[in-house]
Amino acid sequence: MKKLFTSESVTEGHPDKICDMISDAVLDSILQQDPTARVACETFATTGLVNVMGEITTSAYVDIPSIVRETIRSIGYDRAKYGFDCDTCGVLSSIHEQSPDIAMGVDKSLESKEGEDASSTGAGDQGMMFGYACDETPELMPLPISLAHKMAKQLTQVRKEGTLPYLRPDGKTQVTVEYDGDKPVRLDTIVVSTQHDPEVSLETIRKDIEAYVIRPIAGNMMDENTIIHINPTGRFVVGGPAGDTGLTGRKIIVDTYGGYARHGGGAFSGKDPTKVDRSAAYLARYIAKNIVAAGAAKKCEVQLAYAIGVAKPVSLMIDTFGTGLVSDEAMAEYLIQNLDMRPDAIIRRFDLLRPIYKSLAAYGHMGREDLDAPWEKTDLAKSIRTGLRL
């Protein structure tokens, strides 16, 4: 049975991604000085204005306006003619401390209060987090989002390297993959929209984007029937926060699996790792990837759920969609018995109290083997094979 599936990505110059990068840049700057800080940093950006908001409890001092401006500069909004730039935008800060009611549950978990574990901290919120892996790509990610991210990164690279100097920072990519059953067989449709200087012709943009962005990534997955749309409206000069207001956490599907798997709803950027929206989503990806890497399944979705102030997850669900070599229940039981899923343990396993987050804010948090993301390691695969007697 043939079917089509589509995923999208955006460049770091997209207004929502600007905000994600600013929030994570603030987090990184704080963690450099105070690894125990509690950070929940949100950003919005619009024409001429960036507002940094949230709850931060820390002993560190960071210069938020400087962080904002340097982040915007690094993305490429350094010229007033873009309609939004790092030197002329206003920067507002609205920060207060984390609620003591939340801190009380995070500092000491329910288990700690009841004497089960004197050192355990609790989850920073309730909620559910999903992780996913499949054998469609070397990094064990779904092919549509993998290709969309690679094209978005390529779009930024040819801009920053000067290969296509007329490009501006804002851009989006979209890839539709045709499947025969569960096997990806060809690319049906590719969409690239990129901000550009007003003087360049649409004909030049379309020729260059196909040659320097699409074909180097798509390779032999394209055929004579692949449809390509490049700047289909015909013009994309006004972009970034001058064209659309940006907000932290509004690209959660881009950040994860491109819609190929379920999502618990929590965003990542600007949150320290006591927030299980972030850290447990990384753990769920790690579990799913190691199950597939172990050969225990061809694809795997993992759900974790937590209660605020409670260290241990309230549930673990594994779904291998009928591809597992043992039952999903057996896999879940093995992991419950052999993998510590408390927030403290996740933070230690992945060394999450480091300033690693700004670099993850664009082009996806999952599948990031290029950044040596620790939740992408497959060091659990051998013990899974042994424990499940595969």
Short mmCIF file of C-alpha atoms in Angstrom, two decimals:
data_model
loop_
_atom_site.label_atom_id
_atom_site.label_comp_id
_atom_site.label_asym_id
_atom_site.label_seq_id
_atom_site.Cartn_x
_atom_site.Cartn_y
_atom_site.Cartn_z
CA MET A 1 0.00 0.00 0.00
CA LYS A 2 1.43 3.37 -1.03
CA LYS A 3 1.07 6.43 1.16
CA LEU A 4 2.53 9.94 1.47
CA PHE A 5 3.91 11.55 4.61
CA THR A 6 5.12 15.14 4.96
CA SER A 7 7.35 16.87 7.54
CA GLU A 8 8.68 20.41 7.71
CA SER A 9 11.65 22.23 9.20
CA VAL A 10 12.60 25.88 9.57
CA THR A 11 15.90 27.74 9.59
CA GLU A 12 17.39 29.46 12.62
CA GLY A 13 16.22 32.77 11.12
CA HIS A 14 12.55 31.80 11.40
CA PRO A 15 10.95 34.07 14.04
CA ASP A 16 9.94 31.17 16.31
CA LYS A 17 13.43 29.67 16.11
CA ILE A 18 15.03 33.03 16.92
CA CYS A 19 13.02 32.93 20.14
CA ASP A 20 13.98 29.32 20.89
CA MET A 21 17.66 30.19 20.39
CA ILE A 22 17.45 33.26 22.62
CA SER A 23 15.74 31.27 25.40
CA ASP A 24 18.37 28.53 25.20
CA ALA A 25 21.21 31.08 24.99
CA VAL A 26 19.98 32.58 28.26
CA LEU A 27 19.79 29.09 29.78
CA ASP A 28 23.32 28.25 28.62
CA SER A 29 24.75 31.48 30.02
CA ILE A 30 23.18 30.78 33.41
CA LEU A 31 24.28 27.13 33.51
CA GLN A 32 27.88 28.20 32.82
CA GLN A 33 27.87 29.97 36.19
CA ASP A 34 25.21 28.08 38.15
CA PRO A 35 24.46 24.48 37.10
CA THR A 36 21.78 24.18 39.81
CA ALA A 37 19.74 27.11 38.48
CA ARG A 38 16.04 26.76 37.80
CA VAL A 39 15.22 28.31 34.46
CA ALA A 40 11.99 28.66 32.53
CA CYS A 41 12.74 31.33 29.95
CA GLU A 42 10.28 32.39 27.26
CA THR A 43 10.87 34.88 24.45
CA PHE A 44 8.72 36.65 21.91
CA ALA A 45 9.99 38.77 19.06
CA THR A 46 8.21 41.13 16.72
CA THR A 47 9.10 44.14 14.59
CA GLY A 48 11.72 46.11 16.53
CA LEU A 49 11.17 44.31 19.86
CA VAL A 50 12.29 41.25 21.81
CA ASN A 51 10.73 40.43 25.18
CA VAL A 52 12.40 37.86 27.45
CA MET A 53 10.08 36.54 30.14
CA GLY A 54 9.87 33.75 32.67
CA GLU A 55 10.86 32.34 36.02
CA ILE A 56 14.55 32.08 36.89
CA THR A 57 16.08 31.27 40.26
CA THR A 58 19.87 31.49 40.20
CA SER A 59 22.97 32.91 41.86
CA ALA A 60 24.32 33.86 38.42
CA TYR A 61 24.28 37.26 36.79
CA VAL A 62 23.80 37.36 33.03
CA ASP A 63 23.40 40.34 30.72
CA ILE A 64 20.17 39.43 28.98
CA PRO A 65 20.16 42.30 26.43
CA SER A 66 23.69 41.37 25.33
CA ILE A 67 22.75 37.69 25.02
CA VAL A 68 19.72 38.63 22.92
CA ARG A 69 21.68 40.88 20.59
CA GLU A 70 24.57 38.46 20.10
CA THR A 71 22.19 35.59 19.39
CA ILE A 72 20.34 37.64 16.78
CA ARG A 73 23.67 38.71 15.28
CA SER A 74 24.91 35.11 15.05
CA ILE A 75 21.75 34.15 13.15
CA GLY A 76 22.38 36.87 10.58
CA TYR A 77 19.99 39.70 11.40
CA ASP A 78 22.76 42.31 11.48
CA ARG A 79 21.47 44.79 8.91
CA ALA A 80 18.74 47.38 9.36
CA LYS A 81 17.47 46.80 5.80
CA TYR A 82 16.17 43.37 6.92
CA GLY A 83 13.44 45.14 8.91
CA PHE A 84 14.72 43.62 12.15
CA ASP A 85 18.30 43.67 13.38
CA CYS A 86 20.41 43.01 16.45
CA ASP A 87 21.52 46.61 17.02
CA THR A 88 18.26 48.54 16.76
CA CYS A 89 15.66 46.18 18.26
CA GLY A 90 14.41 46.98 21.74
CA VAL A 91 14.97 44.36 24.45
CA LEU A 92 12.62 44.03 27.41
CA SER A 93 13.09 41.64 30.33
CA SER A 94 10.31 40.41 32.61
CA ILE A 95 11.87 37.84 34.93
CA HIS A 96 10.91 36.63 38.40
CA GLU A 97 11.85 33.65 40.56
CA GLN A 98 10.44 30.15 40.30
CA SER A 99 7.30 29.64 42.36
CA PRO A 100 8.19 28.31 45.83
CA ASP A 101 5.29 25.86 45.49
CA ILE A 102 6.98 24.29 42.47
CA ALA A 103 10.46 24.48 44.01
CA MET A 104 9.23 22.61 47.08
CA GLY A 105 8.33 19.58 44.96
CA VAL A 106 11.44 19.70 42.81
CA ASP A 107 13.96 20.19 45.63
CA LYS A 108 12.62 17.17 47.50
CA SER A 109 10.58 14.51 45.78
CA LEU A 110 7.58 12.78 47.32
CA GLU A 111 9.76 9.68 47.70
CA SER A 112 12.36 11.72 49.59
CA LYS A 113 9.75 13.16 51.94
CA GLU A 114 8.47 9.67 52.66
CA GLY A 115 11.98 8.40 53.40
CA GLU A 116 12.37 6.22 50.30
CA ASP A 117 15.24 8.21 48.80
CA ALA A 118 16.82 11.03 50.78
CA SER A 119 18.64 12.49 47.74
CA SER A 120 15.91 12.37 45.12
CA THR A 121 14.50 15.48 43.45
CA GLY A 122 11.04 15.48 41.94
CA ALA A 123 9.81 16.09 38.43
CA GLY A 124 9.40 19.78 37.65
CA ASP A 125 5.88 19.29 36.27
CA GLN A 126 3.30 16.69 35.41
CA GLY A 127 2.90 15.55 31.82
CA MET A 128 3.67 12.92 29.23
CA MET A 129 6.62 12.76 26.85
CA PHE A 130 7.07 10.67 23.72
CA GLY A 131 10.17 9.28 22.06
CA TYR A 132 10.44 7.56 18.70
CA ALA A 133 12.95 5.73 16.51
CA CYS A 134 12.81 3.73 13.29
CA ASP A 135 15.27 2.15 10.88
CA GLU A 136 14.60 4.50 7.92
CA THR A 137 17.82 6.52 8.33
CA PRO A 138 21.30 5.92 9.81
CA GLU A 139 20.41 8.09 12.81
CA LEU A 140 17.20 6.06 13.26
CA MET A 141 14.88 8.99 12.53
CA PRO A 142 11.90 9.17 10.15
CA LEU A 143 13.09 10.11 6.67
CA PRO A 144 10.74 13.10 6.06
CA ILE A 145 11.92 15.13 9.07
CA SER A 146 15.53 14.03 8.57
CA LEU A 147 15.58 15.39 5.02
CA ALA A 148 13.64 18.54 5.94
CA HIS A 149 16.20 19.36 8.65
CA LYS A 150 19.14 18.70 6.33
CA MET A 151 17.69 20.99 3.67
CA ALA A 152 17.06 23.73 6.24
CA LYS A 153 20.64 23.45 7.51
CA GLN A 154 21.91 23.50 3.92
CA LEU A 155 19.85 26.62 3.23
CA THR A 156 21.54 28.35 6.16
CA GLN A 157 24.98 27.05 5.22
CA VAL A 158 24.94 28.37 1.65
CA ARG A 159 23.79 31.75 3.02
CA LYS A 160 26.45 32.02 5.73
CA GLU A 161 29.26 30.72 3.53
CA GLY A 162 28.39 33.25 0.84
CA THR A 163 27.55 30.69 -1.85
CA LEU A 164 24.17 32.38 -2.29
CA PRO A 165 24.82 35.85 -0.82
CA TYR A 166 21.37 37.19 -1.67
CA LEU A 167 19.66 34.88 0.83
CA ARG A 168 18.35 36.24 4.14
CA PRO A 169 17.97 34.30 7.41
CA ASP A 170 14.29 33.28 7.37
CA GLY A 171 13.33 30.07 5.60
CA LYS A 172 11.28 26.89 5.66
CA THR A 173 11.59 23.45 4.09
CA GLN A 174 9.06 20.67 3.61
CA VAL A 175 9.51 17.13 2.32
CA THR A 176 6.84 14.64 1.26
CA VAL A 177 8.03 11.03 1.14
CA GLU A 178 6.20 8.26 -0.69
CA TYR A 179 6.10 4.95 1.18
CA ASP A 180 5.42 1.48 -0.12
CA GLY A 181 4.05 -0.06 3.04
CA ASP A 182 6.58 1.02 5.67
CA LYS A 183 9.46 1.49 3.22
CA PRO A 184 10.31 4.97 1.87
CA VAL A 185 10.75 4.69 -1.89
CA ARG A 186 10.88 8.21 -3.37
CA LEU A 187 10.37 11.91 -2.74
CA ASP A 188 7.01 13.06 -3.98
CA THR A 189 7.15 16.80 -3.21
CA ILE A 190 9.77 19.25 -1.92
CA VAL A 191 8.97 22.79 -0.80
CA VAL A 192 11.59 25.43 0.03
CA SER A 193 10.69 29.00 0.92
CA THR A 194 13.58 31.38 1.57
CA GLN A 195 13.83 35.05 2.40
CA HIS A 196 15.92 36.98 -0.12
CA ASP A 197 17.17 40.38 -1.24
CA PRO A 198 14.57 42.27 -3.28
CA GLU A 199 16.84 42.66 -6.33
CA VAL A 200 17.31 38.96 -7.12
CA SER A 201 15.01 37.35 -9.68
CA LEU A 202 12.70 34.45 -8.88
CA GLU A 203 14.25 32.51 -11.76
CA THR A 204 17.71 32.80 -10.17
CA ILE A 205 16.43 31.80 -6.74
CA ARG A 206 14.68 28.70 -8.05
CA LYS A 207 17.65 27.60 -10.14
CA ASP A 208 20.14 28.11 -7.27
CA ILE A 209 18.04 26.55 -4.51
CA GLU A 210 17.46 23.42 -6.55
CA ALA A 211 21.16 23.14 -7.39
CA TYR A 212 22.72 24.07 -4.03
CA VAL A 213 20.09 23.07 -1.46
CA ILE A 214 17.69 20.42 -2.76
CA ARG A 215 19.70 18.11 -4.98
CA PRO A 216 22.75 17.74 -2.70
CA ILE A 217 20.41 16.50 0.08
CA ALA A 218 17.70 14.64 -1.86
CA GLY A 219 20.12 12.64 -4.00
CA ASN A 220 18.67 9.63 -5.80
CA MET A 221 15.42 9.76 -3.78
CA MET A 222 14.16 12.24 -6.40
CA ASP A 223 12.85 11.11 -9.78
CA GLU A 224 11.35 12.73 -12.87
CA ASN A 225 7.95 12.97 -11.16
CA THR A 226 9.15 14.71 -7.99
CA ILE A 227 7.38 18.05 -7.61
CA ILE A 228 9.52 21.01 -6.50
CA HIS A 229 8.07 24.27 -5.16
CA ILE A 230 10.59 27.05 -4.47
CA ASN A 231 9.16 30.31 -3.11
CA PRO A 232 5.76 29.42 -4.53
CA THR A 233 4.27 32.85 -3.69
CA GLY A 234 6.92 34.39 -5.96
CA ARG A 235 8.44 36.79 -3.41
CA PHE A 236 9.77 36.52 0.17
CA VAL A 237 11.57 39.74 1.09
CA VAL A 238 9.88 40.66 4.36
CA GLY A 239 10.66 37.90 6.86
CA GLY A 240 11.81 37.14 10.37
CA PRO A 241 10.15 39.08 13.20
CA ALA A 242 9.38 41.91 10.77
CA GLY A 243 7.06 39.58 8.90
CA ASP A 244 5.67 37.40 11.69
CA THR A 245 5.82 37.46 15.49
CA GLY A 246 7.98 34.70 16.95
CA LEU A 247 7.45 32.81 20.19
CA THR A 248 9.43 30.21 22.12
CA GLY A 249 8.03 26.68 21.96
CA ARG A 250 5.88 27.08 18.88
CA LYS A 251 7.79 24.58 16.74
CA ILE A 252 7.52 21.46 18.92
CA ILE A 253 6.82 19.15 15.96
CA VAL A 254 9.84 20.50 14.08
CA ASP A 255 11.89 19.92 17.26
CA THR A 256 10.94 16.24 17.48
CA TYR A 257 9.73 13.84 14.77
CA GLY A 258 7.94 15.97 12.21
CA GLY A 259 4.53 14.60 13.13
CA TYR A 260 5.57 11.00 12.46
CA ALA A 261 5.12 10.12 16.14
CA ARG A 262 2.90 11.43 18.92
CA HIS A 263 3.87 14.43 21.04
CA GLY A 264 3.09 15.16 24.68
CA GLY A 265 2.72 18.90 24.06
CA GLY A 266 5.65 20.23 26.09
CA ALA A 267 8.28 22.46 24.50
CA PHE A 268 12.02 22.24 25.20
CA SER A 269 13.77 25.58 24.78
CA GLY A 270 14.53 27.77 27.77
CA LYS A 271 13.91 24.99 30.31
CA ASP A 272 16.51 23.59 32.67
CA PRO A 273 16.62 19.76 32.82
CA THR A 274 14.58 19.42 36.02
CA LYS A 275 11.70 20.12 33.64
CA VAL A 276 10.78 16.67 32.40
CA ASP A 277 9.20 18.21 29.30
CA ARG A 278 12.79 18.38 28.15
CA SER A 279 14.86 15.77 29.98
CA ALA A 280 12.31 12.94 29.89
CA ALA A 281 11.64 13.56 26.19
CA TYR A 282 15.36 13.02 25.66
CA LEU A 283 15.17 9.83 27.72
CA ALA A 284 12.18 8.59 25.71
CA ARG A 285 14.14 9.10 22.48
CA TYR A 286 17.13 7.29 24.03
CA ILE A 287 15.00 4.30 24.98
CA ALA A 288 13.31 4.10 21.57
CA LYS A 289 16.58 4.46 19.68
CA ASN A 290 18.33 1.78 21.72
CA ILE A 291 15.46 -0.66 21.24
CA VAL A 292 15.72 -0.22 17.46
CA ALA A 293 19.54 -0.23 17.55
CA ALA A 294 19.39 -3.50 19.50
CA GLY A 295 17.40 -5.09 16.69
CA ALA A 296 14.49 -5.63 19.06
CA ALA A 297 12.12 -3.76 16.71
CA LYS A 298 12.11 -1.93 13.39
CA LYS A 299 10.28 1.03 14.91
CA CYS A 300 9.41 2.00 18.45
CA GLU A 301 7.42 4.68 20.24
CA VAL A 302 7.92 5.29 23.96
CA GLN A 303 5.69 7.25 26.32
CA LEU A 304 6.78 8.38 29.78
CA ALA A 305 4.53 10.22 32.22
CA TYR A 306 5.38 12.05 35.45
CA ALA A 307 3.64 13.74 38.37
CA ILE A 308 4.99 17.03 39.68
CA GLY A 309 7.17 16.52 42.73
CA VAL A 310 7.39 12.75 42.20
CA ALA A 311 10.69 11.31 41.01
CA LYS A 312 9.67 8.00 39.45
CA PRO A 313 7.54 8.06 36.31
CA VAL A 314 3.93 7.10 36.81
CA SER A 315 3.92 5.09 33.57
CA LEU A 316 6.07 3.73 30.75
CA MET A 317 4.50 2.56 27.50
CA ILE A 318 6.30 0.92 24.57
CA ASP A 319 4.69 0.36 21.18
CA THR A 320 6.68 -1.39 18.45
CA PHE A 321 3.74 -1.51 16.02
CA GLY A 322 3.96 -5.26 15.61
CA THR A 323 7.67 -5.20 14.66
CA GLY A 324 9.04 -6.28 18.06
CA LEU A 325 10.87 -9.58 18.53
CA VAL A 326 9.41 -9.82 22.04
CA SER A 327 6.24 -8.33 23.46
CA ASP A 328 6.02 -4.61 24.15
CA GLU A 329 5.11 -5.44 27.74
CA ALA A 330 8.28 -7.49 28.17
CA MET A 331 10.39 -4.60 26.88
CA ALA A 332 8.68 -2.14 29.23
CA GLU A 333 9.11 -4.45 32.22
CA TYR A 334 12.81 -4.97 31.47
CA LEU A 335 13.42 -1.22 31.26
CA ILE A 336 11.46 -0.46 34.43
CA GLN A 337 13.66 -2.92 36.29
CA ASN A 338 16.98 -1.89 34.73
CA LEU A 339 16.88 1.82 33.81
CA ASP A 340 16.65 4.64 36.37
CA MET A 341 14.13 7.13 34.97
CA ARG A 342 14.09 9.67 37.80
CA PRO A 343 15.02 13.27 36.85
CA ASP A 344 18.30 13.13 38.81
CA ALA A 345 19.31 9.96 36.99
CA ILE A 346 18.41 11.38 33.56
CA ILE A 347 20.46 14.50 34.28
CA ARG A 348 23.47 12.43 35.35
CA ARG A 349 23.22 9.96 32.46
CA PHE A 350 23.15 12.70 29.83
CA ASP A 351 25.23 15.29 31.73
CA LEU A 352 22.47 17.85 31.23
CA LEU A 353 23.74 20.60 33.54
CA ARG A 354 26.05 21.86 30.80
CA PRO A 355 25.53 24.79 28.41
CA ILE A 356 24.65 22.62 25.40
CA TYR A 357 21.22 23.92 24.52
CA LYS A 358 21.56 26.87 22.13
CA SER A 359 23.14 24.63 19.49
CA LEU A 360 20.15 22.26 19.74
CA ALA A 361 17.51 24.96 19.39
CA ALA A 362 17.38 24.80 15.57
CA TYR A 363 17.23 21.81 13.19
CA GLY A 364 15.77 19.39 15.74
CA HIS A 365 16.65 18.00 19.17
CA MET A 366 16.42 14.37 18.05
CA GLY A 367 18.74 12.57 15.69
CA ARG A 368 21.50 15.09 16.48
CA GLU A 369 24.46 12.81 16.13
CA ASP A 370 26.25 15.78 14.51
CA LEU A 371 26.27 17.44 17.95
CA ASP A 372 27.09 14.24 19.84
CA ALA A 373 23.86 14.58 21.80
CA PRO A 374 24.12 12.00 24.60
CA TRP A 375 20.54 10.74 24.18
CA GLU A 376 21.54 9.68 20.67
CA LYS A 377 24.06 7.14 21.94
CA THR A 378 23.22 3.45 21.52
CA ASP A 379 25.21 2.23 24.53
CA LEU A 380 22.12 0.54 26.00
CA ALA A 381 21.51 -1.65 22.95
CA LYS A 382 23.83 -4.49 24.01
CA SER A 383 22.24 -4.86 27.44
CA ILE A 384 18.76 -4.78 25.86
CA ARG A 385 19.74 -7.63 23.52
CA THR A 386 21.17 -9.61 26.44
CA GLY A 387 18.34 -8.84 28.84
CA LEU A 388 15.63 -9.73 26.32
CA ARG A 389 17.60 -12.78 25.11
CA LEU A 390 17.56 -11.70 21.48
#
